[in-house]
mmCIF file of C-alpha atoms in Angstrom:
data_model
loop_
_atom_site.group_PDB
_atom_site.id
_atom_site.type_symbol
_atom_site.label_atom_id
_atom_site.label_comp_id
_atom_site.label_asym_id
_atom_site.label_seq_id
_atom_site.Cartn_x
_atom_site.Cartn_y
_atom_site.Cartn_z
ATOM 1 C CA UNK Z 1 10.892 36.471 -17.135
ATOM 2 C CA UNK Z 2 8.993 34.668 -14.366
ATOM 3 C CA UNK Z 3 10.106 36.381 -11.150
ATOM 4 C CA UNK Z 4 8.900 34.321 -8.848
ATOM 5 C CA UNK Z 5 10.886 31.104 -10.606
ATOM 6 C CA UNK Z 6 13.773 33.585 -11.133
ATOM 7 C CA UNK Z 7 13.964 34.164 -7.011
ATOM 8 C CA UNK Z 8 13.205 30.314 -6.282
ATOM 9 C CA UNK Z 9 16.067 29.513 -8.120
ATOM 10 C CA UNK Z 10 18.670 31.813 -7.312
ATOM 11 C CA UNK Z 11 17.361 30.881 -3.400
ATOM 12 C CA UNK Z 12 18.063 27.233 -3.727
ATOM 13 C CA UNK Z 13 21.362 27.717 -5.277
ATOM 14 C CA UNK Z 14 22.481 30.387 -3.020
ATOM 15 C CA UNK Z 15 24.981 28.427 -1.156
ATOM 16 C CA UNK Z 16 27.012 27.809 -4.574
ATOM 17 C CA UNK Z 17 26.522 31.261 -5.753
ATOM 18 C CA UNK Z 18 28.263 32.553 -2.614
ATOM 19 C CA UNK Z 19 30.814 30.210 -2.672
ATOM 20 C CA UNK Z 20 31.238 31.150 -6.589
ATOM 21 C CA UNK Z 21 31.359 34.686 -5.323
ATOM 22 C CA UNK Z 22 33.858 33.680 -3.002
ATOM 23 C CA UNK Z 23 35.914 31.875 -5.337
ATOM 24 C CA UNK Z 24 35.882 34.764 -8.160
ATOM 25 C CA UNK Z 25 36.790 37.237 -5.440
ATOM 26 C CA UNK Z 26 40.071 35.433 -4.257
ATOM 27 C CA UNK Z 27 41.269 34.866 -8.015
ATOM 28 C CA UNK Z 28 40.687 38.331 -8.469
ATOM 29 C CA UNK Z 29 42.499 39.597 -5.457
ATOM 30 C CA UNK Z 30 45.616 37.324 -6.548
ATOM 31 C CA UNK Z 31 45.679 38.136 -10.477
ATOM 32 C CA UNK Z 32 44.002 41.891 -10.735
ATOM 33 C CA UNK Z 33 46.162 44.409 -8.954
ATOM 34 C CA UNK Z 34 44.679 46.859 -6.656
ATOM 35 C CA UNK Z 35 41.510 44.985 -5.746
ATOM 36 C CA UNK Z 36 42.028 47.024 -2.245
ATOM 37 C CA UNK Z 37 40.488 49.882 -3.506
ATOM 38 C CA UNK Z 38 37.079 48.028 -3.276
ATOM 39 C CA UNK Z 39 37.128 48.878 0.255
ATOM 40 C CA UNK Z 40 35.303 51.924 -0.153
ATOM 41 C CA UNK Z 41 32.350 50.065 -1.735
ATOM 42 C CA UNK Z 42 31.885 47.617 1.230
ATOM 43 C CA UNK Z 43 29.459 50.089 3.152
ATOM 44 C CA UNK Z 44 27.240 50.967 0.148
ATOM 45 C CA UNK Z 45 27.202 47.108 -0.968
ATOM 46 C CA UNK Z 46 26.124 46.248 2.423
ATOM 47 C CA UNK Z 47 23.487 48.921 2.674
ATOM 48 C CA UNK Z 48 22.030 47.701 -0.657
ATOM 49 C CA UNK Z 49 21.780 44.153 0.484
ATOM 50 C CA UNK Z 50 20.094 45.434 3.768
ATOM 51 C CA UNK Z 51 17.398 47.693 1.700
ATOM 52 C CA UNK Z 52 16.988 44.577 -0.434
ATOM 53 C CA UNK Z 53 16.354 42.634 2.748
ATOM 54 C CA UNK Z 54 14.067 45.013 4.623
ATOM 55 C CA UNK Z 55 11.921 45.690 1.604
ATOM 56 C CA UNK Z 56 10.947 42.247 1.394
ATOM 57 C CA UNK Z 57 9.050 42.369 4.724
ATOM 58 C CA UNK Z 58 5.598 44.012 4.480
ATOM 59 C CA UNK Z 59 4.915 46.247 7.000
ATOM 60 C CA UNK Z 60 1.744 44.768 7.976
ATOM 61 C CA UNK Z 61 3.406 41.400 8.836
ATOM 62 C CA UNK Z 62 6.074 43.389 10.949
ATOM 63 C CA UNK Z 63 3.347 44.573 12.825
ATOM 64 C CA UNK Z 64 2.013 41.157 12.921
ATOM 65 C CA UNK Z 65 5.209 39.719 14.059
ATOM 66 C CA UNK Z 66 5.635 42.116 16.986
ATOM 67 C CA UNK Z 67 2.480 40.099 18.153
ATOM 68 C CA UNK Z 68 3.838 36.935 18.092
ATOM 69 C CA UNK Z 69 5.289 37.354 21.655
ATOM 70 C CA UNK Z 70 6.561 33.827 22.333
ATOM 71 C CA UNK Z 71 8.399 33.581 19.195
ATOM 72 C CA UNK Z 72 10.095 37.039 19.758
ATOM 73 C CA UNK Z 73 10.553 35.798 23.404
ATOM 74 C CA UNK Z 74 12.432 32.788 22.369
ATOM 75 C CA UNK Z 75 14.401 34.632 19.395
ATOM 76 C CA UNK Z 76 15.655 37.370 21.943
ATOM 77 C CA UNK Z 77 16.320 34.687 24.622
ATOM 78 C CA UNK Z 78 18.253 32.474 22.546
ATOM 79 C CA UNK Z 79 20.280 35.161 20.614
ATOM 80 C CA UNK Z 80 21.069 37.606 23.319
ATOM 81 C CA UNK Z 81 20.833 35.202 26.731
ATOM 82 C CA UNK Z 82 21.916 31.649 25.727
ATOM 83 C CA UNK Z 83 24.028 32.649 22.760
ATOM 84 C CA UNK Z 84 26.660 34.927 24.644
ATOM 85 C CA UNK Z 85 26.897 32.351 27.344
ATOM 86 C CA UNK Z 86 28.078 29.870 25.094
ATOM 87 C CA UNK Z 87 30.132 32.244 23.198
ATOM 88 C CA UNK Z 88 31.494 33.518 26.759
ATOM 89 C CA UNK Z 89 32.744 29.905 27.546
ATOM 90 C CA UNK Z 90 34.076 29.324 23.919
ATOM 91 C CA UNK Z 91 36.219 32.518 23.758
ATOM 92 C CA UNK Z 92 38.313 31.371 26.787
ATOM 93 C CA UNK Z 93 39.682 28.306 24.607
ATOM 94 C CA UNK Z 94 41.278 30.812 22.653
ATOM 95 C CA UNK Z 95 45.118 32.134 22.955
ATOM 96 C CA UNK Z 96 45.012 35.332 25.323
ATOM 97 C CA UNK Z 97 45.070 37.593 22.291
ATOM 98 C CA UNK Z 98 42.745 40.891 22.428
ATOM 99 C CA UNK Z 99 42.434 41.447 18.841
ATOM 100 C CA UNK Z 100 41.481 37.687 17.922
ATOM 101 C CA UNK Z 101 39.194 37.383 20.863
ATOM 102 C CA UNK Z 102 37.550 40.723 19.740
ATOM 103 C CA UNK Z 103 36.758 39.478 15.942
ATOM 104 C CA UNK Z 104 35.146 36.091 17.126
ATOM 105 C CA UNK Z 105 32.846 37.799 19.434
ATOM 106 C CA UNK Z 106 31.977 40.574 16.998
ATOM 107 C CA UNK Z 107 30.796 37.803 14.834
ATOM 108 C CA UNK Z 108 29.430 35.245 17.249
ATOM 109 C CA UNK Z 109 27.717 37.638 19.082
ATOM 110 C CA UNK Z 110 25.794 39.121 16.302
ATOM 111 C CA UNK Z 111 22.741 37.041 14.942
ATOM 112 C CA UNK Z 112 22.119 37.225 10.713
ATOM 113 C CA UNK Z 113 19.334 39.345 9.307
ATOM 114 C CA UNK Z 114 20.033 38.635 5.600
ATOM 115 C CA UNK Z 115 20.455 35.218 3.874
ATOM 116 C CA UNK Z 116 19.386 33.306 7.446
ATOM 117 C CA UNK Z 117 15.874 33.915 6.067
ATOM 118 C CA UNK Z 118 16.275 32.016 3.025
ATOM 119 C CA UNK Z 119 18.091 29.177 4.685
ATOM 120 C CA UNK Z 120 15.569 28.929 7.202
ATOM 121 C CA UNK Z 121 13.094 28.927 4.307
ATOM 122 C CA UNK Z 122 14.922 25.821 2.721
ATOM 123 C CA UNK Z 123 15.171 24.123 5.962
ATOM 124 C CA UNK Z 124 11.529 23.870 6.587
ATOM 125 C CA UNK Z 125 11.196 27.049 9.287
ATOM 126 C CA UNK Z 126 8.673 29.917 9.433
ATOM 127 C CA UNK Z 127 11.056 32.301 7.155
ATOM 128 C CA UNK Z 128 8.461 35.034 6.825
ATOM 129 C CA UNK Z 129 8.237 35.303 10.680
ATOM 130 C CA UNK Z 130 12.045 35.493 10.814
ATOM 131 C CA UNK Z 131 12.138 37.873 8.297
ATOM 132 C CA UNK Z 132 9.591 39.985 10.012
ATOM 133 C CA UNK Z 133 12.055 39.788 12.946
ATOM 134 C CA UNK Z 134 15.026 40.912 11.133
ATOM 135 C CA UNK Z 135 14.948 44.794 12.238
ATOM 136 C CA UNK Z 136 14.315 44.096 15.621
ATOM 137 C CA UNK Z 137 17.135 41.485 15.778
ATOM 138 C CA UNK Z 138 19.549 44.444 14.016
ATOM 139 C CA UNK Z 139 18.466 47.032 16.139
ATOM 140 C CA UNK Z 140 19.219 44.749 19.308
ATOM 141 C CA UNK Z 141 22.445 43.537 18.896
ATOM 142 C CA UNK Z 142 23.541 47.217 17.963
ATOM 143 C CA UNK Z 143 22.278 48.234 21.328
ATOM 144 C CA UNK Z 144 23.684 45.358 23.135
ATOM 145 C CA UNK Z 145 26.880 44.593 21.316
ATOM 146 C CA UNK Z 146 28.998 47.117 23.126
ATOM 147 C CA UNK Z 147 27.811 45.731 26.796
ATOM 148 C CA UNK Z 148 28.614 42.296 25.572
ATOM 149 C CA UNK Z 149 32.335 43.411 24.575
ATOM 150 C CA UNK Z 150 32.692 45.255 27.804
ATOM 151 C CA UNK Z 151 32.140 42.452 29.793
ATOM 152 C CA UNK Z 152 34.116 39.536 27.805
ATOM 153 C CA UNK Z 153 36.760 41.766 27.238
ATOM 154 C CA UNK Z 154 37.329 43.480 29.958
ATOM 155 C CA UNK Z 155 39.594 46.657 29.787
ATOM 156 C CA UNK Z 156 40.927 45.543 26.464
ATOM 157 C CA UNK Z 157 37.159 46.583 24.960
ATOM 158 C CA UNK Z 158 37.946 50.369 26.224
ATOM 159 C CA UNK Z 159 41.169 50.549 24.209
ATOM 160 C CA UNK Z 160 39.812 48.617 20.999
ATOM 161 C CA UNK Z 161 36.094 49.525 20.634
ATOM 162 C CA UNK Z 162 35.244 52.847 19.492
ATOM 163 C CA UNK Z 163 31.447 53.886 19.770
ATOM 164 C CA UNK Z 164 31.505 56.127 16.827
ATOM 165 C CA UNK Z 165 31.485 53.336 14.101
ATOM 166 C CA UNK Z 166 28.666 51.624 15.741
ATOM 167 C CA UNK Z 167 26.451 54.848 15.571
ATOM 168 C CA UNK Z 168 27.712 55.509 12.104
ATOM 169 C CA UNK Z 169 26.848 51.894 11.176
ATOM 170 C CA UNK Z 170 23.447 52.136 13.279
ATOM 171 C CA UNK Z 171 22.430 55.163 10.993
ATOM 172 C CA UNK Z 172 23.699 54.291 7.652
ATOM 173 C CA UNK Z 173 23.275 50.599 7.347
ATOM 174 C CA UNK Z 174 20.226 50.057 9.450
ATOM 175 C CA UNK Z 175 18.319 53.204 10.052
ATOM 176 C CA UNK Z 176 18.694 54.501 6.156
ATOM 177 C CA UNK Z 177 17.886 51.095 4.595
ATOM 178 C CA UNK Z 178 14.848 50.460 7.029
ATOM 179 C CA UNK Z 179 13.426 53.737 6.322
ATOM 180 C CA UNK Z 180 14.017 53.761 2.639
ATOM 181 C CA UNK Z 181 12.244 50.095 2.465
ATOM 182 C CA UNK Z 182 9.230 51.480 4.149
ATOM 183 C CA UNK Z 183 8.770 54.420 1.721
ATOM 184 C CA UNK Z 184 9.311 51.909 -0.926
ATOM 185 C CA UNK Z 185 6.656 50.218 -0.037
ATOM 186 C CA UNK Z 186 4.294 53.063 0.868
ATOM 187 C CA UNK Z 187 4.945 54.314 -2.789
ATOM 188 C CA UNK Z 188 4.341 50.696 -4.052
ATOM 189 C CA UNK Z 189 0.588 50.639 -2.606
ATOM 190 C CA UNK Z 190 -0.042 53.635 -4.142
ATOM 191 C CA UNK Z 191 1.413 53.001 -7.712
ATOM 192 C CA UNK Z 192 1.275 49.905 -9.762
ATOM 193 C CA UNK Z 193 4.654 50.571 -11.606
ATOM 194 C CA UNK Z 194 6.343 50.764 -8.002
ATOM 195 C CA UNK Z 195 4.579 47.715 -6.963
ATOM 196 C CA UNK Z 196 5.948 45.780 -10.150
ATOM 197 C CA UNK Z 197 9.311 47.131 -9.460
ATOM 198 C CA UNK Z 198 8.915 45.907 -5.944
ATOM 199 C CA UNK Z 199 8.140 42.511 -7.090
ATOM 200 C CA UNK Z 200 11.312 42.535 -9.200
ATOM 201 C CA UNK Z 201 13.411 43.311 -6.366
ATOM 202 C CA UNK Z 202 12.545 40.071 -4.611
ATOM 203 C CA UNK Z 203 14.992 38.445 -7.186
ATOM 204 C CA UNK Z 204 17.947 40.633 -6.018
ATOM 205 C CA UNK Z 205 18.577 39.857 -2.240
ATOM 206 C CA UNK Z 206 20.978 37.001 -3.381
ATOM 207 C CA UNK Z 207 22.888 38.478 -6.052
ATOM 208 C CA UNK Z 208 23.447 41.360 -3.634
ATOM 209 C CA UNK Z 209 24.848 39.076 -1.006
ATOM 210 C CA UNK Z 210 27.050 37.597 -3.458
ATOM 211 C CA UNK Z 211 28.357 40.837 -4.137
ATOM 212 C CA UNK Z 212 28.905 41.753 -1.002
ATOM 213 C CA UNK Z 213 30.880 38.752 -0.587
ATOM 214 C CA UNK Z 214 32.973 39.509 -3.648
ATOM 215 C CA UNK Z 215 33.837 43.072 -2.490
ATOM 216 C CA UNK Z 216 34.790 41.911 1.153
ATOM 217 C CA UNK Z 217 37.006 39.248 0.039
ATOM 218 C CA UNK Z 218 38.539 41.145 -2.922
ATOM 219 C CA UNK Z 219 39.150 44.289 -1.247
ATOM 220 C CA UNK Z 220 40.667 42.522 2.125
ATOM 221 C CA UNK Z 221 42.652 39.016 0.991
ATOM 222 C CA UNK Z 222 45.579 41.255 -0.020
ATOM 223 C CA UNK Z 223 46.062 42.863 3.358
ATOM 224 C CA UNK Z 224 45.589 39.641 5.146
ATOM 225 C CA UNK Z 225 49.402 38.346 4.822
ATOM 226 C CA UNK Z 226 50.448 36.520 8.171
ATOM 227 C CA UNK Z 227 47.014 36.678 9.381
ATOM 228 C CA UNK Z 228 46.385 32.838 7.636
ATOM 229 C CA UNK Z 229 47.490 31.509 11.165
ATOM 230 C CA UNK Z 230 44.802 33.313 13.446
ATOM 231 C CA UNK Z 231 42.223 32.317 10.793
ATOM 232 C CA UNK Z 232 42.808 28.771 11.582
ATOM 233 C CA UNK Z 233 43.294 29.387 15.191
ATOM 234 C CA UNK Z 234 39.460 30.216 15.393
ATOM 235 C CA UNK Z 235 38.019 27.451 12.948
ATOM 236 C CA UNK Z 236 37.584 25.014 15.898
ATOM 237 C CA UNK Z 237 35.693 27.507 17.642
ATOM 238 C CA UNK Z 238 33.329 28.198 15.029
ATOM 239 C CA UNK Z 239 33.084 24.694 13.899
ATOM 240 C CA UNK Z 240 32.007 23.919 17.881
ATOM 241 C CA UNK Z 241 29.409 26.771 17.832
ATOM 242 C CA UNK Z 242 27.875 25.684 14.396
ATOM 243 C CA UNK Z 243 27.290 22.439 16.115
ATOM 244 C CA UNK Z 244 25.787 23.692 19.427
ATOM 245 C CA UNK Z 245 24.151 26.855 18.716
ATOM 246 C CA UNK Z 246 21.413 25.442 16.935
ATOM 247 C CA UNK Z 247 20.613 22.743 19.123
ATOM 248 C CA UNK Z 248 20.345 25.360 22.116
ATOM 249 C CA UNK Z 249 18.056 27.512 19.683
ATOM 250 C CA UNK Z 250 15.925 24.475 19.298
ATOM 251 C CA UNK Z 251 15.835 23.704 23.010
ATOM 252 C CA UNK Z 252 14.834 27.219 24.095
ATOM 253 C CA UNK Z 253 11.967 27.370 21.343
ATOM 254 C CA UNK Z 254 10.678 23.911 22.937
ATOM 255 C CA UNK Z 255 10.828 25.679 26.175
ATOM 256 C CA UNK Z 256 8.458 28.601 24.856
ATOM 257 C CA UNK Z 257 6.041 25.925 23.152
ATOM 258 C CA UNK Z 258 6.677 27.222 19.804
ATOM 259 C CA UNK Z 259 5.167 25.475 16.595
ATOM 260 C CA UNK Z 260 8.037 23.477 14.967
ATOM 261 C CA UNK Z 261 8.368 25.677 11.732
ATOM 262 C CA UNK Z 262 8.813 28.583 14.299
ATOM 263 C CA UNK Z 263 11.214 26.663 16.404
ATOM 264 C CA UNK Z 264 13.312 25.790 13.426
ATOM 265 C CA UNK Z 265 13.522 29.844 12.610
ATOM 266 C CA UNK Z 266 15.138 29.999 16.386
ATOM 267 C CA UNK Z 267 17.405 27.301 15.752
ATOM 268 C CA UNK Z 268 18.860 28.891 12.075
ATOM 269 C CA UNK Z 269 18.906 32.155 13.978
ATOM 270 C CA UNK Z 270 21.338 31.179 16.595
ATOM 271 C CA UNK Z 271 23.208 28.983 14.292
ATOM 272 C CA UNK Z 272 23.817 31.979 11.633
ATOM 273 C CA UNK Z 273 25.756 35.063 12.292
ATOM 274 C CA UNK Z 274 25.855 38.661 10.727
ATOM 275 C CA UNK Z 275 29.951 38.485 9.682
ATOM 276 C CA UNK Z 276 29.097 40.782 6.757
ATOM 277 C CA UNK Z 277 27.379 43.414 8.662
ATOM 278 C CA UNK Z 278 29.893 43.593 11.797
ATOM 279 C CA UNK Z 279 32.994 43.890 9.201
ATOM 280 C CA UNK Z 280 32.907 47.616 8.569
ATOM 281 C CA UNK Z 281 32.894 47.931 12.589
ATOM 282 C CA UNK Z 282 36.011 45.413 12.599
ATOM 283 C CA UNK Z 283 37.681 47.351 10.349
ATOM 284 C CA UNK Z 284 37.186 50.297 12.318
ATOM 285 C CA UNK Z 285 39.005 49.322 15.134
ATOM 286 C CA UNK Z 286 42.795 50.600 15.647
ATOM 287 C CA UNK Z 287 45.137 47.803 14.098
ATOM 288 C CA UNK Z 288 42.294 45.602 12.707
ATOM 289 C CA UNK Z 289 44.554 44.367 9.756
ATOM 290 C CA UNK Z 290 45.006 41.875 9.189
ATOM 291 C CA UNK Z 291 43.765 39.940 11.918
ATOM 292 C CA UNK Z 292 40.142 40.930 12.479
ATOM 293 C CA UNK Z 293 38.957 40.377 8.701
ATOM 294 C CA UNK Z 294 40.858 37.193 8.364
ATOM 295 C CA UNK Z 295 38.896 35.870 11.963
ATOM 296 C CA UNK Z 296 35.587 37.394 10.447
ATOM 297 C CA UNK Z 297 35.967 35.943 6.905
ATOM 298 C CA UNK Z 298 36.973 32.516 8.162
ATOM 299 C CA UNK Z 299 33.388 32.196 10.409
ATOM 300 C CA UNK Z 300 31.728 33.494 6.974
ATOM 301 C CA UNK Z 301 33.452 30.418 5.379
ATOM 302 C CA UNK Z 302 32.568 27.743 8.058
ATOM 303 C CA UNK Z 303 29.015 29.094 8.090
ATOM 304 C CA UNK Z 304 28.382 28.448 4.657
ATOM 305 C CA UNK Z 305 29.240 24.816 4.965
ATOM 306 C CA UNK Z 306 27.097 24.340 7.944
ATOM 307 C CA UNK Z 307 24.209 25.821 6.253
ATOM 308 C CA UNK Z 308 24.349 23.129 3.688
ATOM 309 C CA UNK Z 309 23.940 20.485 6.989
ATOM 310 C CA UNK Z 310 21.302 22.974 8.434
ATOM 311 C CA UNK Z 311 18.773 22.911 5.705
ATOM 312 C CA UNK Z 312 18.764 19.092 5.705
ATOM 313 C CA UNK Z 313 18.959 18.323 9.574
ATOM 314 C CA UNK Z 314 17.153 21.412 11.123
ATOM 315 C CA UNK Z 315 14.473 20.355 8.573
ATOM 316 C CA UNK Z 316 13.819 17.330 10.655
ATOM 317 C CA UNK Z 317 13.575 18.989 13.793
ATOM 318 C CA UNK Z 318 9.662 18.662 15.481
ATOM 319 C CA UNK Z 319 7.827 16.476 12.477
ATOM 320 C CA UNK Z 320 5.736 14.679 15.165
ATOM 321 C CA UNK Z 321 6.846 17.166 18.028
ATOM 322 C CA UNK Z 322 5.310 19.694 20.116
ATOM 323 C CA UNK Z 323 2.750 22.150 19.012
ATOM 324 C CA UNK Z 324 1.352 25.490 20.972
#
């Protein structure tokens, strides 16, 4: 088997693979009784997906990425200053329902750290630079998210948001996969067998993400019940975000005078959110079901459709534009 060809094939068809996983999960949720039991698999599946993402980041490149000061500056400003301002404005258009607003804030304030890398590659961005920055993005969002929720939800944040799930998620979904990925690379540098295994692992991020989508939808869908109305309420907000946020990311990249490919990476990052990773945090909120999962899954579906547009339009940005 040609590993590189298989990986390229999966990455080029990933959007259809993800929609297929969602479709199969929906069918399973309606046909197979007891799919809610899959809820216990959500966190392990997420940890596997993140490990497979992190293990693709060569440690020397991670060090090199931290030397790209302007790129990291643009990425941080776009995701943790400009995007929160946009989200703060959009959330005011929602009904005054704390759970509904919490779901939107959870998903829109957290930049994606997994499939955004392959989407950005398809869209002509500097995907390897973005991949190397994913651990920093994940750590930053977990540290900043509680503060953003407190600012944008006010007193409702203290009632709804519990810190312990954030700490648990940080330890098991971020630190553990990152350390394991580093150990795998350390071992691969000293063993040809492990090195070959590491190359083979490069095929697995897309199937692992499809697995997470399947598990999440199959486990949560039977519990959503009357939350369909809530999901439809937030769709216009997600569409507006999908249109505006990449443009803002590109503008920030221009202000930092990044090369075009790096600028596209910032645009992809601002437009793509971390819905799968924040779902366990949402499920830990008292009274989360059925509203929060419905609101978060709705964003995932809007985003997958948006990526079909991004990989064509963002690729055109900066073709004859600036250069650092």
